[in-house]
PDB file of C-alpha atoms in Angstrom:
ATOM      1  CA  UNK D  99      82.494  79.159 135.830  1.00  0.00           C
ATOM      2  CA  UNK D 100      85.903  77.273 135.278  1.00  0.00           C
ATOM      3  CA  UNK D 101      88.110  80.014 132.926  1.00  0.00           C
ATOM      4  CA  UNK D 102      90.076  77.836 130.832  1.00  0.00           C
ATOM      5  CA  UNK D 103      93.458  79.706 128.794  1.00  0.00           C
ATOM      6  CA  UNK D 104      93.604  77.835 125.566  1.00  0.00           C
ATOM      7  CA  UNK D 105      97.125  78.153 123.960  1.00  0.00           C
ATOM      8  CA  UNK D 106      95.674  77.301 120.631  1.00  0.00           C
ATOM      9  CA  UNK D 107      92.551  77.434 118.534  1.00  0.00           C
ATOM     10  CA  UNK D 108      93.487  73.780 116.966  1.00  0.00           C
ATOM     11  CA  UNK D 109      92.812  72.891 121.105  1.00  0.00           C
ATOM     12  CA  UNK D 110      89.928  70.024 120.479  1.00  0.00           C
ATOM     13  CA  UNK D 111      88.090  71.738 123.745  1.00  0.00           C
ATOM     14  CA  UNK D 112      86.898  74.426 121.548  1.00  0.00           C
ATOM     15  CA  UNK D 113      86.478  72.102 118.428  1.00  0.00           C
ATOM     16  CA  UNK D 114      82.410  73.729 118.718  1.00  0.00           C
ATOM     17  CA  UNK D 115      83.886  76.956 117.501  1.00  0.00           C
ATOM     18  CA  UNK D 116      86.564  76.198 115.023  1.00  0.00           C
ATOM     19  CA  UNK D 117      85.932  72.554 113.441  1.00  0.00           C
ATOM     20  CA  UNK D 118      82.064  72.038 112.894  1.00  0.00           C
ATOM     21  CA  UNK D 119      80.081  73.817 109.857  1.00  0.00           C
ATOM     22  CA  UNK D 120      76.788  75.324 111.031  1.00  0.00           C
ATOM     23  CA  UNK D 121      75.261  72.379 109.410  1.00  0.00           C
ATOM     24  CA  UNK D 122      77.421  69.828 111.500  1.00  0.00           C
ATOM     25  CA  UNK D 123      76.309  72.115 114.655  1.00  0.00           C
ATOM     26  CA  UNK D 124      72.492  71.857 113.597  1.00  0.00           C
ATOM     27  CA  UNK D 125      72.240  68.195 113.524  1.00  0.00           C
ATOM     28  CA  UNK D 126      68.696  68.231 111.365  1.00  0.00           C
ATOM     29  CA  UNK D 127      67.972  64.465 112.386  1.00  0.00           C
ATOM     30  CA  UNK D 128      68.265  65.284 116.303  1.00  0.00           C
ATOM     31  CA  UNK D 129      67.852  68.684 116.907  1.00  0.00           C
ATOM     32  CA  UNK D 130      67.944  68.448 120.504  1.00  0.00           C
ATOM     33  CA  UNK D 131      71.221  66.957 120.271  1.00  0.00           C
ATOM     34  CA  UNK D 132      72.655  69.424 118.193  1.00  0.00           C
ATOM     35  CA  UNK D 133      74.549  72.883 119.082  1.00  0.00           C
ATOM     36  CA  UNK D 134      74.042  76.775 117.941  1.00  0.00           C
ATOM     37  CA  UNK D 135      77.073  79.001 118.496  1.00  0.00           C
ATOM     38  CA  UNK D 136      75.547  82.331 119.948  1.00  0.00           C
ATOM     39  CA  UNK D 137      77.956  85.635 119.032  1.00  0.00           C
ATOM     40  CA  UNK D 138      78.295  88.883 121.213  1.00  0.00           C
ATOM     41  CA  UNK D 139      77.264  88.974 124.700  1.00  0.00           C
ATOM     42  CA  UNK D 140      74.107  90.865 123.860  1.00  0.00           C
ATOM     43  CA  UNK D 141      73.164  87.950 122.255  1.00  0.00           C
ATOM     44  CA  UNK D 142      74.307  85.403 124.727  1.00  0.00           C
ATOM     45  CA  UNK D 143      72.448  87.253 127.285  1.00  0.00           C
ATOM     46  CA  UNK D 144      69.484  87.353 125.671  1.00  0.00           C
ATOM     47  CA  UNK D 145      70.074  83.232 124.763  1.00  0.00           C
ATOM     48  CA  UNK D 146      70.669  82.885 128.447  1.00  0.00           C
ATOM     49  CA  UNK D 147      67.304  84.738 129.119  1.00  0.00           C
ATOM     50  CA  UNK D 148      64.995  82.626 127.847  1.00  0.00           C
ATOM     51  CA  UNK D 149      66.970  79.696 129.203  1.00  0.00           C
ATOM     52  CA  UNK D 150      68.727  78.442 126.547  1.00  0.00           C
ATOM     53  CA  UNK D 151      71.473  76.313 128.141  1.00  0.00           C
ATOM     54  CA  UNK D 152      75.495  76.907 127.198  1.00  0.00           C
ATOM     55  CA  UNK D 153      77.345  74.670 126.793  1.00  0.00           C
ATOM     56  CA  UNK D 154      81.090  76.439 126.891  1.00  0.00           C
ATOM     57  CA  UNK D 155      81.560  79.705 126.207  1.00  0.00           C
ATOM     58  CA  UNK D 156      84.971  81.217 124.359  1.00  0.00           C
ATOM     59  CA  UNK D 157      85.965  84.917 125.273  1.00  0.00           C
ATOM     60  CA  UNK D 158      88.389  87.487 124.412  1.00  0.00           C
ATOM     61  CA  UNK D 159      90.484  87.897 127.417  1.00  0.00           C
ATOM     62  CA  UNK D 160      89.944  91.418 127.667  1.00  0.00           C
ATOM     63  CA  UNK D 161      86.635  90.602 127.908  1.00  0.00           C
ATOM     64  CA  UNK D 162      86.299  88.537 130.868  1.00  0.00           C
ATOM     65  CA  UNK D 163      85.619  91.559 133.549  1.00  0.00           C
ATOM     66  CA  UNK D 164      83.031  93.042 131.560  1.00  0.00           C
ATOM     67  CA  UNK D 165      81.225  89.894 131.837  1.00  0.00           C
ATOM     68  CA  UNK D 166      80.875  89.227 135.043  1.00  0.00           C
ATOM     69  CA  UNK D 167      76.882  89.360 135.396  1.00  0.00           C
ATOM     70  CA  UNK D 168      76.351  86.980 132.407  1.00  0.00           C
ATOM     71  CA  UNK D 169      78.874  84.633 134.401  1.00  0.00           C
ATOM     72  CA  UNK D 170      77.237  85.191 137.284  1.00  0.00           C
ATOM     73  CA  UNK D 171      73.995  84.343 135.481  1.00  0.00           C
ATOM     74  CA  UNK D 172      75.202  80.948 134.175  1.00  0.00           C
ATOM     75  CA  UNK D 173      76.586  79.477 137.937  1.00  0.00           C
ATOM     76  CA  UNK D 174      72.627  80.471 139.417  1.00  0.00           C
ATOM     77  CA  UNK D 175      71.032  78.530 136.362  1.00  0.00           C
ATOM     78  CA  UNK D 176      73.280  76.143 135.008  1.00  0.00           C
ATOM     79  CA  UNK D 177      76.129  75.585 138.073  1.00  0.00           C
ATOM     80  CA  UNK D 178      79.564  76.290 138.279  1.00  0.00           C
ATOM     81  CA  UNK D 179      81.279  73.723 135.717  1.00  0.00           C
ATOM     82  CA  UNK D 180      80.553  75.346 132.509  1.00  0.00           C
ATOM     83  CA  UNK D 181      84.112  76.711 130.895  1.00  0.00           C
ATOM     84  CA  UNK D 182      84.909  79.557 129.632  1.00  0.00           C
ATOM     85  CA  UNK D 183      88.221  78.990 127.360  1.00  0.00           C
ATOM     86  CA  UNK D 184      89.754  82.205 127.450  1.00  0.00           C
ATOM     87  CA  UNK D 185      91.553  83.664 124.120  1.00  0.00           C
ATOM     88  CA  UNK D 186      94.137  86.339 122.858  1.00  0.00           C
ATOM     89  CA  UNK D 187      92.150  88.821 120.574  1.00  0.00           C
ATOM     90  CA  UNK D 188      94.857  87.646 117.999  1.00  0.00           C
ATOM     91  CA  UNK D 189      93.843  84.036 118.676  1.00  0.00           C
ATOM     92  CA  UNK D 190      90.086  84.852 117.811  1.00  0.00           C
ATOM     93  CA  UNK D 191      90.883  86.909 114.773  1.00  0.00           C
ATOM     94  CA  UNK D 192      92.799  83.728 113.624  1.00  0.00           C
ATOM     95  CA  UNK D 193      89.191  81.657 114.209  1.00  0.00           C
ATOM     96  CA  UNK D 194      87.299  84.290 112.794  1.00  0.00           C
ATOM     97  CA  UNK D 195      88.858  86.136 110.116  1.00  0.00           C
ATOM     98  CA  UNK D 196      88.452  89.609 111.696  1.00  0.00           C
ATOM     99  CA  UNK D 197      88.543  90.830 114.621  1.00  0.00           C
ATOM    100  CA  UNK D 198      86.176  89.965 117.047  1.00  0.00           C
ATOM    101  CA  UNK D 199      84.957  93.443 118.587  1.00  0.00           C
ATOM    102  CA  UNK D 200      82.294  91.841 120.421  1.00  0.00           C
ATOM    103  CA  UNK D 201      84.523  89.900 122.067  1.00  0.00           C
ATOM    104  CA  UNK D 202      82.630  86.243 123.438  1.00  0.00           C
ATOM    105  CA  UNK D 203      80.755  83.204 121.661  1.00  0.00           C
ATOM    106  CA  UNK D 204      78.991  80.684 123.077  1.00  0.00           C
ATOM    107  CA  UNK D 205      78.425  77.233 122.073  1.00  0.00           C
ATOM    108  CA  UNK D 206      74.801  76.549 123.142  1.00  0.00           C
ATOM    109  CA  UNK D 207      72.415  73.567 123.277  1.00  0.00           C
ATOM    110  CA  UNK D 208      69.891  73.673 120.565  1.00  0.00           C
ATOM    111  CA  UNK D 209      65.723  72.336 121.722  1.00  0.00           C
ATOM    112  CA  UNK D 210      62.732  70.251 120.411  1.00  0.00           C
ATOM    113  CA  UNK D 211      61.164  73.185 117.987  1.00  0.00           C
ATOM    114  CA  UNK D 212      57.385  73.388 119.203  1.00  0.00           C
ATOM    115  CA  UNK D 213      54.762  72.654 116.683  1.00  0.00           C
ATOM    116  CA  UNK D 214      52.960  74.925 114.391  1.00  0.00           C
ATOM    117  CA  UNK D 215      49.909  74.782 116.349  1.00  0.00           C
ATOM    118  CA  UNK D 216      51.433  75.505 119.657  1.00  0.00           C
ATOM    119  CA  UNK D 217      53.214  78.684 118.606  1.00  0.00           C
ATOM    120  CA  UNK D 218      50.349  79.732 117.365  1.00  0.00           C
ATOM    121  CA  UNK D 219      48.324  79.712 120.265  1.00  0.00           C
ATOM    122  CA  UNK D 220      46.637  82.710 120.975  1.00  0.00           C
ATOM    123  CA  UNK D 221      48.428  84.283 118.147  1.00  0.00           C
ATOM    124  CA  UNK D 222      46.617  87.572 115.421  1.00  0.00           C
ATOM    125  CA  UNK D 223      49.246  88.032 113.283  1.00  0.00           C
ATOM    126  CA  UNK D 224      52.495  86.013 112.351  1.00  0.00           C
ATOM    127  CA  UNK D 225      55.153  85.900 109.549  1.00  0.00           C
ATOM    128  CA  UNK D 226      56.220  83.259 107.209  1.00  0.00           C
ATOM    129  CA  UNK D 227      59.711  82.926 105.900  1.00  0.00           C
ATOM    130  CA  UNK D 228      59.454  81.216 102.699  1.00  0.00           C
ATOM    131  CA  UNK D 229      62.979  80.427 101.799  1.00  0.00           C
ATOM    132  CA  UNK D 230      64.242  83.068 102.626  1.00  0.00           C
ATOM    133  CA  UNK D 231      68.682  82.028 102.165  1.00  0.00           C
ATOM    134  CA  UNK D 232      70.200  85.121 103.057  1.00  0.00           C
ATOM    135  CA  UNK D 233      71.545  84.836 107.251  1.00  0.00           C
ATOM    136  CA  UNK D 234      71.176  88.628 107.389  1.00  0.00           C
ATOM    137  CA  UNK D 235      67.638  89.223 105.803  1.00  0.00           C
ATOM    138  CA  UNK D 236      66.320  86.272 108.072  1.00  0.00           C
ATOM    139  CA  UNK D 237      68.058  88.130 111.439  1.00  0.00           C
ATOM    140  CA  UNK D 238      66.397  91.124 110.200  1.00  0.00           C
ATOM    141  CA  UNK D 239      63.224  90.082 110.387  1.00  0.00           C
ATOM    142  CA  UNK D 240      63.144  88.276 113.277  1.00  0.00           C
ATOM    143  CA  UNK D 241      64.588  91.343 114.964  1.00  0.00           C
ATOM    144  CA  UNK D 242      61.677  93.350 112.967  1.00  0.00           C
ATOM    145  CA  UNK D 243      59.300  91.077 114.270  1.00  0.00           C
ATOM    146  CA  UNK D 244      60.012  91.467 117.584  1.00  0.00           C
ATOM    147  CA  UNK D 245      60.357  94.660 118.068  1.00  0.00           C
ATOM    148  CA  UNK D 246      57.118  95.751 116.554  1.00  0.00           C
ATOM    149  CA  UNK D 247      55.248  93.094 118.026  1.00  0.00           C
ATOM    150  CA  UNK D 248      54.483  90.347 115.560  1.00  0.00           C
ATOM    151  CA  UNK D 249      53.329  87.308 117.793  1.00  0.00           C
ATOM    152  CA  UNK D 250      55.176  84.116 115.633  1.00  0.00           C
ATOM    153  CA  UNK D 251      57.451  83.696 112.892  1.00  0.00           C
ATOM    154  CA  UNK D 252      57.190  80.483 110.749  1.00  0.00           C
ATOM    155  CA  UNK D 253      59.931  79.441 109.030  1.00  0.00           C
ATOM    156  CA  UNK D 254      59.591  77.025 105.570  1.00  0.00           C
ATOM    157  CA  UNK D 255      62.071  73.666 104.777  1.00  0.00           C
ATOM    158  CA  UNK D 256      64.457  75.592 102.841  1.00  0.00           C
ATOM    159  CA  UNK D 257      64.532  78.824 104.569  1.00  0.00           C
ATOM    160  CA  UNK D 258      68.130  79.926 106.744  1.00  0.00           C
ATOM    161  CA  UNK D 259      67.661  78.712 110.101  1.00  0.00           C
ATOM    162  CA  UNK D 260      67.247  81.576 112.403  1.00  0.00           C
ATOM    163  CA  UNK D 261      70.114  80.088 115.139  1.00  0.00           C
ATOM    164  CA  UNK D 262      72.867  80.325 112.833  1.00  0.00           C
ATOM    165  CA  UNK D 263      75.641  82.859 113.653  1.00  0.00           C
ATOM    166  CA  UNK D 264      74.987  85.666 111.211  1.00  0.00           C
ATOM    167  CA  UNK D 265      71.164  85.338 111.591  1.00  0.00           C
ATOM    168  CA  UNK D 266      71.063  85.588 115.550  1.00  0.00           C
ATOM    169  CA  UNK D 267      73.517  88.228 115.540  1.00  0.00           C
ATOM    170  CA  UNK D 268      72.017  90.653 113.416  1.00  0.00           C
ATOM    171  CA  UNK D 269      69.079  89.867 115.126  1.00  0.00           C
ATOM    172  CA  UNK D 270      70.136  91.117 118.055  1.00  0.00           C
ATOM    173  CA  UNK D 271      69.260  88.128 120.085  1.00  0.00           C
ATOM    174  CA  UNK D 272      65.318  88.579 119.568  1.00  0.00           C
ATOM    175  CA  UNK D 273      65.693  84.941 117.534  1.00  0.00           C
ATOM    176  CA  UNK D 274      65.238  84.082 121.558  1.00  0.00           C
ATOM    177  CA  UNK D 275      62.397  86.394 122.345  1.00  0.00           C
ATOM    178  CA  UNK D 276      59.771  85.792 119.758  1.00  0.00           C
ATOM    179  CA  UNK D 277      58.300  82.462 119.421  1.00  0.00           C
ATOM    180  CA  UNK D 278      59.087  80.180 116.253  1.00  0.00           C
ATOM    181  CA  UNK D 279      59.054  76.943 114.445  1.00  0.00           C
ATOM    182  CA  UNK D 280      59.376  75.487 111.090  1.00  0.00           C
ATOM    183  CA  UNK D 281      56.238  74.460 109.003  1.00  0.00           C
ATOM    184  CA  UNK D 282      55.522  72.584 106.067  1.00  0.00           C
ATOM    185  CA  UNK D 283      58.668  70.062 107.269  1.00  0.00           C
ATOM    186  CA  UNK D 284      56.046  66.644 106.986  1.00  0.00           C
ATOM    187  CA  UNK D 285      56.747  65.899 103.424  1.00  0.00           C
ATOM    188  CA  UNK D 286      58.009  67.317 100.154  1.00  0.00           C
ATOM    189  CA  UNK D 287      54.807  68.906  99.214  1.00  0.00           C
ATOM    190  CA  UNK D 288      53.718  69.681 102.875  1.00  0.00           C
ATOM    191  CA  UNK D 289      54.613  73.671 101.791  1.00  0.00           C
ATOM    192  CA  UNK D 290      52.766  74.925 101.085  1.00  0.00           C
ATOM    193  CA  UNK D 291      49.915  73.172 100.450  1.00  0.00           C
ATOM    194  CA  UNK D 292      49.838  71.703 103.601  1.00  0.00           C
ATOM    195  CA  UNK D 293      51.065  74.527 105.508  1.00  0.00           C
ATOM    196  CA  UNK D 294      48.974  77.119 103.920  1.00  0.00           C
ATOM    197  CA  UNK D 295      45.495  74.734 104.813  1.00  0.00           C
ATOM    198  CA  UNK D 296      46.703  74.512 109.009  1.00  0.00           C
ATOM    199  CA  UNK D 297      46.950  78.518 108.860  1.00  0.00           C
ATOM    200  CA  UNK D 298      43.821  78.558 107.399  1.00  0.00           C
ATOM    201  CA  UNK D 299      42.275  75.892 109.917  1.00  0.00           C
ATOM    202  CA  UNK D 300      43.627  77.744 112.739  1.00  0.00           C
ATOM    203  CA  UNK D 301      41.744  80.616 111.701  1.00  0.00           C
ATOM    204  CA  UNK D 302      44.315  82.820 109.807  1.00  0.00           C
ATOM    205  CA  UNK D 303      44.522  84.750 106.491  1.00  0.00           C
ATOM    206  CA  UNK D 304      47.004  84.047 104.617  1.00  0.00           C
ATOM    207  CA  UNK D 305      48.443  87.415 102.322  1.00  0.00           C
ATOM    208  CA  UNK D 306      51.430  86.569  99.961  1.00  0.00           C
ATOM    209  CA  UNK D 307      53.673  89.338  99.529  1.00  0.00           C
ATOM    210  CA  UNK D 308      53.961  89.603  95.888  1.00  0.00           C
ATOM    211  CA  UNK D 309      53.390  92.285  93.047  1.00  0.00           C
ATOM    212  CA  UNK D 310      50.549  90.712  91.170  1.00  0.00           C
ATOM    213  CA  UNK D 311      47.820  92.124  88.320  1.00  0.00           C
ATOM    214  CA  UNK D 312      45.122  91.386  91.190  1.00  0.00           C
ATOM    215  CA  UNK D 313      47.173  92.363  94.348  1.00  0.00           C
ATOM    216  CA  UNK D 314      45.432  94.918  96.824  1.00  0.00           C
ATOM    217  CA  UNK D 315      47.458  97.963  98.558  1.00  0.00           C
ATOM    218  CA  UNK D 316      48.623  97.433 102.010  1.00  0.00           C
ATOM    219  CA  UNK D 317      46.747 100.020 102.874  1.00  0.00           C
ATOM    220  CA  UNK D 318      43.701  98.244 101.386  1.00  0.00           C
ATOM    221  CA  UNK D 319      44.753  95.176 103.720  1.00  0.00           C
ATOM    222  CA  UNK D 320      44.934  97.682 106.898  1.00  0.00           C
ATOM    223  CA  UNK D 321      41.695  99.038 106.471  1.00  0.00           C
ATOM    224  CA  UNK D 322      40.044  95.001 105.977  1.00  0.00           C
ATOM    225  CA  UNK D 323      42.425  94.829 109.773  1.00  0.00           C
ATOM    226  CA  UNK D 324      40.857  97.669 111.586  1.00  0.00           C
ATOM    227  CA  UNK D 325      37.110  97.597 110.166  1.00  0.00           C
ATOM    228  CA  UNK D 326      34.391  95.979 111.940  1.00  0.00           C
ATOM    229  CA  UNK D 327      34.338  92.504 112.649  1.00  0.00           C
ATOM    230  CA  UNK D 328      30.948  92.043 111.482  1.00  0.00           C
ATOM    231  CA  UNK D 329      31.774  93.425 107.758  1.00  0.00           C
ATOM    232  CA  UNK D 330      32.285  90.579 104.989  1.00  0.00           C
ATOM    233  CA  UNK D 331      35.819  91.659 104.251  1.00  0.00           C
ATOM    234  CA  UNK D 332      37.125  91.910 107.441  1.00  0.00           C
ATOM    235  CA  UNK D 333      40.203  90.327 108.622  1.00  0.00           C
ATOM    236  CA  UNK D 334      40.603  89.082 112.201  1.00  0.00           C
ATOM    237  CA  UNK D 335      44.034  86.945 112.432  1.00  0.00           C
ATOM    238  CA  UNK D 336      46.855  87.480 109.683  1.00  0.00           C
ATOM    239  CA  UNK D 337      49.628  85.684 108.616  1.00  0.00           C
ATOM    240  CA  UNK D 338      52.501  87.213 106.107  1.00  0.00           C
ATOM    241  CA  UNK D 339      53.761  85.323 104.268  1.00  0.00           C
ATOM    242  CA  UNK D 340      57.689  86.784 102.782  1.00  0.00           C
ATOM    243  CA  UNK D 341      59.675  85.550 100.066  1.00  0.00           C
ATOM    244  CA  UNK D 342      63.439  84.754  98.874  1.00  0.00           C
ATOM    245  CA  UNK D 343      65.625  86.972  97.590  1.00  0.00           C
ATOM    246  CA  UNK D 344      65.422  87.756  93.740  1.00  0.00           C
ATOM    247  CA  UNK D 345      62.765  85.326  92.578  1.00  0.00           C
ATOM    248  CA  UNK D 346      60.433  86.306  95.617  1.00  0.00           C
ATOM    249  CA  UNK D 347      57.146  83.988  96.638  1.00  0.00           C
ATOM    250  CA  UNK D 348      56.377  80.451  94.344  1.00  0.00           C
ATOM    251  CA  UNK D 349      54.255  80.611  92.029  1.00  0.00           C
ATOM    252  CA  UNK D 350      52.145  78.023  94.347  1.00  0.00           C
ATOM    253  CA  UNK D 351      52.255  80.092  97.053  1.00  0.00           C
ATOM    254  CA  UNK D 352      50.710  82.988  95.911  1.00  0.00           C
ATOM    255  CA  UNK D 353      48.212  80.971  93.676  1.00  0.00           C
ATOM    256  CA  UNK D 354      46.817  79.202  97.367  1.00  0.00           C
ATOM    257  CA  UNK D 355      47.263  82.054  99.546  1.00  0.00           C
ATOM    258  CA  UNK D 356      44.004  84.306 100.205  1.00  0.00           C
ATOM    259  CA  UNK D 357      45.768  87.551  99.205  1.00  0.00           C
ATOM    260  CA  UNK D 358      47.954  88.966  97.376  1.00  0.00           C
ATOM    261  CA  UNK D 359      49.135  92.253  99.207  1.00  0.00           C
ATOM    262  CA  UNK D 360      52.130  94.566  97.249  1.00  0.00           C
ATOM    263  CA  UNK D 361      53.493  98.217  98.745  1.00  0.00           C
ATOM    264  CA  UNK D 362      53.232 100.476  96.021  1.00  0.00           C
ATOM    265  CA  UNK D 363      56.339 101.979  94.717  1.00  0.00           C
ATOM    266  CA  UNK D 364      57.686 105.003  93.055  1.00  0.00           C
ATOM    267  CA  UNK D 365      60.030 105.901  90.615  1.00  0.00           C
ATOM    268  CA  UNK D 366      60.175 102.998  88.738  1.00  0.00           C
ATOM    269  CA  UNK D 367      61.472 100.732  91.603  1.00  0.00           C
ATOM    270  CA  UNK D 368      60.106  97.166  91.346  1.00  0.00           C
ATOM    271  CA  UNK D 369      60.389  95.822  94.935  1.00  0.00           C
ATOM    272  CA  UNK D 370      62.423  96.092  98.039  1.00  0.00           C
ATOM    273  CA  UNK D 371      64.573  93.809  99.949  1.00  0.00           C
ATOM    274  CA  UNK D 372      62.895  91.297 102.368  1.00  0.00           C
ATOM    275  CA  UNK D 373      63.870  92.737 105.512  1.00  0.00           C
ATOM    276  CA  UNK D 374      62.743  95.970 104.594  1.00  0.00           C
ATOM    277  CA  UNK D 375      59.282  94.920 103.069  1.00  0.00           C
ATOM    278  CA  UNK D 376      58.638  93.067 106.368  1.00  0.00           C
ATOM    279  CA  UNK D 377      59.253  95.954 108.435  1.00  0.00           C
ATOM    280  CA  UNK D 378      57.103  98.218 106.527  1.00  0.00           C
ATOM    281  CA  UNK D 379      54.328  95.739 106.793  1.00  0.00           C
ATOM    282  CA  UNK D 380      54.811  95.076 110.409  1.00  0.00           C
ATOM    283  CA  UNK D 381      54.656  98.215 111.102  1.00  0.00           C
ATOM    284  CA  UNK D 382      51.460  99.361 108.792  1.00  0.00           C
ATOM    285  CA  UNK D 383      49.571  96.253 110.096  1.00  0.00           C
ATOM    286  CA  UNK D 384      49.766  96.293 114.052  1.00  0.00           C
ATOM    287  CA  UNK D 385      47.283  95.772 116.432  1.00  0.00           C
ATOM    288  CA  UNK D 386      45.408  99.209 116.975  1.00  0.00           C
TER     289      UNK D 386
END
């Protein structure tokens, strides 16, 4: 690695962290030619991991000794020229706006996003994001999906994008351990009319999360899961299908979907949050 001390933040070396928008990063017409910016080394590691390649890196200099195996990591995989500009915590907390207690970032090379098909591959159950805006609910359940085993997570036009800061943070870095892509991004109308007829050609059920007159129990949904796979009702691959915050799943959505699947609730509460919904049915509707 090449440590860099920056005497500014306004230095145009670390322009990545302090000038672009998350937008400006993405770069929606190239994606390969656009940039993430990965926070925490927890998260960088786990970025590094599945061999997504840094670009620069910009650490606390208190920091620096503690990283010395992700460092380490970089020179085997990526060579010895990649710099780390080195900051005051003071410096950072000017960048920021608080201070930075997990003390690194690191401005990262986004990739070609497989398609729908090839994440797919192989796949039993998945999760949609269907517009899902919030950066935190969409970190949550990645990380929710990873860690109780969800094969795929597919991710609608309007949805937050699952590299941005906030989202890969707060998922813990699992944004680069469980496979993803975007779907329905062919046209206007391509979700989810489109998107909902490939899940269904590559053999999946597709169950809306939604609180509807004719919506079965999720525990009416497990039992169709873990019956026999010669009875009529039974259910072989899945794919859940989440939606946005406050208004929840389109109307078109859960008209085309093959279920409609609600958690029943008590005491007079009418839903609850996205990240916590998907957790619940994660959990309830593993592989057994």
């Amino acid at each position: 690695m090449r440590f860099i001390t920056i005497d500014s933040i306004d230095d145009d070396r670390v322009a990545a962290y302090t000038n672009l928008t998350e937008i400006q990063l993405r770069n929606r017409l190239e994606p390969a030619k656009g940039l993430f910016i990965a926070e925490s080394p927890k998260v960088i590691d786990r970025a590094l991991a599945a061999g997504r390649e840094p670009i620069s890196l910009l650490v606390e200099e208190p920091w620096i000794e503690g990283m010395a195996d992700t460092f380490a990591f970089v020179d085997d995989h990526w060579g010895p020229d990649i710099p780390v500009y080195v900051a005051s915590p003071e410096q950072l907390k000017q960048l920021t706006g608080y201070r930075l207690h997990r003390g690194a970032l690191s401005a990262m090379r986004r990739w070609p996003l497989p398609s729908v098909a090839e994440v797919c591959a192989g796949a039993r159950r998945v999760a949609v994001m269907e517009n899902i805006v919030d950066h935190t609910n969409v970190g949550a359940l990645m990380r929710s999906a990873a860690a109780l085993d969800v094969d795929a997570v597919l991710v609608t036009p309007s949805c937050g994008d699952p590299l941005y800061r906030r989202a890969a943070r707060v998922s813990m870095g699992t944004v680069f351990q469980i496979p993803w892509t975007r779907i329905g991004m062919e046209s206007k109308h391509a979700w989810p009319f489109d998107g909902l007829k490939e899940l269904h050609d590559l053999g999946f059920t597709t169950v809306a999360m939604a609180l509807t007159d004719d919506s079965i129990s999720l525990d009416e949904l497990v039992r169709r899961l873990n019956n026999g796979a010669a009875d009529p009702d039974h259910i072989d691959k899945l794919a859940l299908i989440f939606g946005t915050e406050g208004d929840g799943l389109s109307r078109h959505t859960i008209a085309n979907a093959d279920l409609t699947v609600k958690i029943p609730m008590s005491h007079g509460v009418d839903s609850l949050n996205v990240a916590a919904s998907s957790a619940v049915a994660f959990y309830s509707t593993r592989i057994r």
